[in-house]
mmCIF file of C-alpha atoms in Angstrom:
data_model
loop_
_atom_site.group_PDB
_atom_site.id
_atom_site.type_symbol
_atom_site.label_atom_id
_atom_site.label_comp_id
_atom_site.label_asym_id
_atom_site.label_seq_id
_atom_site.Cartn_x
_atom_site.Cartn_y
_atom_site.Cartn_z
ATOM 1 C CA MET A 1140 75.501 -89.584 60.680
ATOM 2 C CA LYS A 1141 72.617 -92.149 60.806
ATOM 3 C CA ILE A 1142 74.764 -94.365 62.963
ATOM 4 C CA PHE A 1143 75.334 -91.513 65.443
ATOM 5 C CA LEU A 1144 71.535 -90.732 65.517
ATOM 6 C CA LEU A 1145 70.603 -94.253 66.141
ATOM 7 C CA LYS A 1146 73.077 -94.682 69.005
ATOM 8 C CA LEU A 1147 71.856 -91.418 70.611
ATOM 9 C CA LEU A 1148 68.251 -92.668 70.227
ATOM 10 C CA PHE A 1149 69.309 -95.863 71.877
ATOM 11 C CA LEU A 1150 70.841 -94.166 74.711
ATOM 12 C CA SER A 1151 67.818 -91.978 75.199
ATOM 13 C CA ALA A 1152 65.698 -95.044 75.168
ATOM 14 C CA LEU A 1153 67.740 -96.755 77.838
ATOM 15 C CA LEU A 1154 67.683 -93.547 80.025
ATOM 16 C CA ILE A 1155 63.974 -93.186 79.547
ATOM 17 C CA LEU A 1156 63.444 -96.849 80.440
ATOM 18 C CA GLN A 1157 65.363 -96.616 83.663
ATOM 19 C CA CYS A 1158 64.088 -93.238 84.883
ATOM 20 C CA SER A 1159 60.455 -93.514 83.808
ATOM 21 C CA PHE A 1160 59.806 -97.337 84.057
ATOM 22 C CA LEU A 1161 62.202 -99.094 86.348
ATOM 23 C CA ASN A 1162 62.519 -96.556 88.964
ATOM 24 C CA VAL A 1163 58.539 -96.398 89.166
ATOM 25 C CA LEU A 1164 58.017 -100.071 89.263
ATOM 26 C CA PHE A 1165 60.881 -100.950 91.742
ATOM 27 C CA PRO A 1166 61.734 -97.853 93.751
ATOM 28 C CA PHE A 1167 63.230 -100.282 96.311
ATOM 29 C CA ALA A 1168 66.032 -101.374 93.955
ATOM 30 C CA GLY A 1169 68.170 -98.425 94.509
ATOM 31 C CA ALA A 1170 70.335 -98.909 91.604
ATOM 32 C CA PRO A 1171 70.030 -97.995 87.952
ATOM 33 C CA LEU A 1172 69.867 -101.815 86.864
ATOM 34 C CA VAL A 1173 69.308 -100.796 83.112
ATOM 35 C CA ILE A 1174 72.270 -98.622 83.014
ATOM 36 C CA ILE A 1175 74.470 -101.279 84.686
ATOM 37 C CA SER A 1176 73.066 -103.997 82.535
ATOM 38 C CA ALA A 1177 73.725 -101.940 79.319
ATOM 39 C CA VAL A 1178 77.392 -101.381 80.364
ATOM 40 C CA VAL A 1179 78.076 -105.170 81.137
ATOM 41 C CA ALA A 1180 76.177 -106.047 77.813
ATOM 42 C CA TRP A 1181 78.160 -103.613 75.718
ATOM 43 C CA VAL A 1182 81.456 -104.991 77.307
ATOM 44 C CA LEU A 1183 80.430 -108.541 76.371
ATOM 45 C CA VAL A 1184 79.246 -107.716 72.888
ATOM 46 C CA LEU A 1185 81.928 -105.018 71.893
ATOM 47 C CA GLY A 1186 84.896 -105.591 74.142
ATOM 48 C CA PHE A 1187 86.141 -102.933 76.688
ATOM 49 C CA GLN A 1188 87.588 -100.542 74.385
ATOM 50 C CA ARG A 1189 84.804 -99.948 72.179
ATOM 51 C CA ALA A 1190 82.301 -100.144 75.028
ATOM 52 C CA LEU A 1191 83.830 -97.039 76.810
ATOM 53 C CA PHE A 1192 82.552 -94.991 73.927
ATOM 54 C CA MET A 1193 78.768 -96.087 74.737
ATOM 55 C CA THR A 1194 79.451 -96.415 78.716
ATOM 56 C CA LEU A 1195 80.878 -92.857 79.312
ATOM 57 C CA PRO A 1196 78.076 -90.939 77.454
ATOM 58 C CA LEU A 1197 75.534 -93.221 79.159
ATOM 59 C CA THR A 1198 76.605 -92.762 82.742
ATOM 60 C CA ILE A 1199 77.442 -89.161 82.296
ATOM 61 C CA LEU A 1200 73.906 -88.452 80.761
ATOM 62 C CA TYR A 1201 72.309 -90.596 83.566
ATOM 63 C CA ASP A 1202 74.233 -88.666 86.280
ATOM 64 C CA LEU A 1203 73.267 -85.288 84.693
ATOM 65 C CA PHE A 1204 69.496 -86.181 84.149
ATOM 66 C CA LEU A 1205 69.192 -87.576 87.529
ATOM 67 C CA SER A 1206 71.116 -84.996 89.779
ATOM 68 C CA GLY A 1207 72.357 -82.139 87.606
ATOM 69 C CA GLU A 1208 76.137 -82.991 88.249
ATOM 70 C CA ILE A 1209 78.695 -85.826 87.418
ATOM 71 C CA ARG A 1210 78.896 -88.189 90.286
ATOM 72 C CA PRO A 1211 81.232 -91.034 91.067
ATOM 73 C CA PHE A 1212 78.685 -93.574 89.289
ATOM 74 C CA SER A 1213 80.463 -92.949 86.020
ATOM 75 C CA LEU A 1214 83.968 -93.954 87.427
ATOM 76 C CA TRP A 1215 82.247 -97.109 89.160
ATOM 77 C CA MET A 1216 80.690 -98.043 85.922
ATOM 78 C CA ILE A 1217 84.149 -97.994 84.222
ATOM 79 C CA ALA A 1218 85.506 -100.275 87.166
ATOM 80 C CA VAL A 1219 82.491 -102.507 86.370
ATOM 81 C CA ALA A 1220 83.111 -102.596 82.738
ATOM 82 C CA TYR A 1221 86.760 -103.307 83.198
ATOM 83 C CA GLY A 1222 86.067 -106.106 85.769
ATOM 84 C CA THR A 1223 83.499 -107.670 83.332
ATOM 85 C CA SER A 1224 86.186 -107.437 80.368
ATOM 86 C CA PHE A 1225 88.798 -108.967 82.609
ATOM 87 C CA ALA A 1226 86.699 -111.909 83.714
ATOM 88 C CA SER A 1227 85.297 -112.581 80.168
ATOM 89 C CA ARG A 1228 88.916 -112.793 78.760
ATOM 90 C CA ARG A 1229 90.158 -114.776 81.569
ATOM 91 C CA LEU A 1230 87.463 -117.410 81.980
ATOM 92 C CA LEU A 1231 86.940 -117.841 78.207
ATOM 93 C CA VAL A 1232 83.269 -118.684 78.623
ATOM 94 C CA ASP A 1233 80.948 -118.322 75.570
ATOM 95 C CA HIS A 1234 78.247 -115.511 75.738
ATOM 96 C CA ARG A 1235 75.385 -118.007 75.445
ATOM 97 C CA GLY A 1236 73.208 -119.938 77.737
ATOM 98 C CA PHE A 1237 73.984 -120.649 81.291
ATOM 99 C CA ALA A 1238 77.107 -118.527 81.038
ATOM 100 C CA LEU A 1239 75.025 -115.534 80.742
ATOM 101 C CA PHE A 1240 74.073 -116.019 84.467
ATOM 102 C CA LEU A 1241 77.729 -115.387 85.467
ATOM 103 C CA TYR A 1242 77.811 -112.042 83.480
ATOM 104 C CA GLY A 1243 74.459 -111.235 85.090
ATOM 105 C CA ALA A 1244 76.154 -111.414 88.296
ATOM 106 C CA PHE A 1245 78.247 -108.649 87.225
ATOM 107 C CA THR A 1246 75.141 -106.591 87.072
ATOM 108 C CA VAL A 1247 74.049 -107.379 90.461
ATOM 109 C CA PHE A 1248 77.511 -106.811 91.795
ATOM 110 C CA GLY A 1249 77.422 -103.442 90.257
ATOM 111 C CA ALA A 1250 74.144 -102.689 91.642
ATOM 112 C CA PHE A 1251 75.091 -103.542 95.158
ATOM 113 C CA GLY A 1252 78.198 -101.716 94.687
ATOM 114 C CA THR A 1253 76.266 -98.622 93.313
ATOM 115 C CA ILE A 1254 74.213 -98.680 96.512
ATOM 116 C CA ILE A 1255 77.139 -98.787 98.614
ATOM 117 C CA LEU A 1256 78.997 -96.154 96.717
ATOM 118 C CA GLU A 1257 76.089 -93.621 96.892
ATOM 119 C CA ASN A 1258 75.492 -94.137 100.523
ATOM 120 C CA LEU A 1259 79.191 -93.502 101.250
ATOM 121 C CA VAL A 1260 79.286 -90.572 99.169
ATOM 122 C CA ALA A 1261 76.124 -89.309 100.843
ATOM 123 C CA GLY A 1262 77.904 -89.661 104.317
ATOM 124 C CA ARG A 1263 76.076 -92.754 105.692
ATOM 125 C CA THR A 1264 78.601 -95.242 107.174
ATOM 126 C CA GLY A 1265 78.773 -98.524 108.639
ATOM 127 C CA PHE A 1266 75.760 -101.036 108.134
ATOM 128 C CA ALA A 1267 73.320 -98.372 107.820
ATOM 129 C CA ILE A 1268 74.136 -98.447 104.132
ATOM 130 C CA PHE A 1269 72.454 -101.801 103.861
ATOM 131 C CA HIS A 1270 68.745 -100.070 104.409
ATOM 132 C CA MET A 1271 67.393 -102.490 101.681
ATOM 133 C CA THR A 1272 66.751 -105.486 103.660
ATOM 134 C CA LYS A 1273 63.329 -105.801 102.051
ATOM 135 C CA SER A 1274 65.021 -105.642 98.598
ATOM 136 C CA ALA A 1275 68.150 -107.848 99.164
ATOM 137 C CA TRP A 1276 66.447 -110.765 97.688
ATOM 138 C CA ALA A 1277 64.662 -108.914 94.839
ATOM 139 C CA LEU A 1278 67.605 -107.169 93.475
ATOM 140 C CA PRO A 1279 69.565 -110.239 91.983
ATOM 141 C CA VAL A 1280 66.198 -111.438 90.482
ATOM 142 C CA ILE A 1281 65.196 -108.253 89.093
ATOM 143 C CA GLY A 1282 68.682 -107.581 87.930
ATOM 144 C CA MET A 1283 69.025 -110.883 86.250
ATOM 145 C CA ILE A 1284 65.622 -110.328 84.519
ATOM 146 C CA VAL A 1285 66.681 -106.801 83.371
ATOM 147 C CA PHE A 1286 70.277 -107.997 82.250
ATOM 148 C CA PHE A 1287 68.874 -110.701 79.884
ATOM 149 C CA ALA A 1288 66.467 -108.148 78.211
ATOM 150 C CA VAL A 1289 68.902 -105.337 77.815
ATOM 151 C CA TYR A 1290 71.778 -107.890 76.743
ATOM 152 C CA TYR A 1291 69.215 -109.014 74.053
ATOM 153 C CA GLY A 1292 68.512 -105.281 72.926
ATOM 154 C CA VAL A 1293 72.195 -104.359 72.935
ATOM 155 C CA ARG A 1294 73.270 -107.406 71.002
ATOM 156 C CA ARG A 1295 70.385 -106.831 68.328
ATOM 157 C CA SER A 1296 71.100 -102.980 67.986
ATOM 158 C CA GLU A 1297 74.979 -103.635 67.593
ATOM 159 C CA ALA A 1298 74.187 -106.053 65.103
ATOM 160 C CA TYR A 1299 72.109 -103.724 63.143
ATOM 161 C CA LEU A 1300 74.688 -100.989 63.406
ATOM 162 C CA ASP A 1301 77.459 -103.289 62.137
ATOM 163 C CA ARG A 1302 75.129 -104.145 59.108
ATOM 164 C CA LEU A 1303 74.598 -100.411 58.486
ATOM 165 C CA ARG A 1304 78.537 -99.757 58.788
ATOM 166 C CA GLN A 1305 79.142 -102.500 56.297
ATOM 167 C CA GLU A 1306 76.420 -101.004 53.862
ATOM 168 C CA GLN A 1307 78.159 -97.605 54.095
ATOM 169 C CA ASN A 1308 81.522 -98.926 53.369
ATOM 170 C CA PHE A 1309 80.273 -100.934 50.381
ATOM 171 C CA LYS A 1310 78.626 -97.838 49.075
ATOM 172 C CA LEU A 1311 81.882 -95.854 49.261
ATOM 173 C CA ARG A 1312 83.749 -98.456 47.153
#
């Protein structure tokens, strides 16, 4: 029960960070960078199958919190998670140092894809979806910074939760 509450608290913290902090500081970003970074980080730390148990609730809660309905964003995040998992298994690159820039690129790719998907769902077509000419340079920079911060937080929280699981298993024996 304690692990469930800690996961719920972490999901809530990510939602509050995205909606109350990042959307206010960088309204031109147009994509939920904290949510996308968390999805990519969970896939790198946990693997695709275990990351789905955190990705789906996070993206569905974000959709419900932001618009009151479930949008295609959740499906797009599953595709980003699968792409990240596929690349991490095929490339066999360690999750340290310079290789994290490669995985940070998945956050930027997910952000640009989110902007395109939301504009297509809204009915805007053609090159009008690239309304972000002033933010096209800022999105990769902000995305990388947010990815590194969220990756560190996800890695630390999952290490703590694993330690709690081991302590609970040890107490049962």
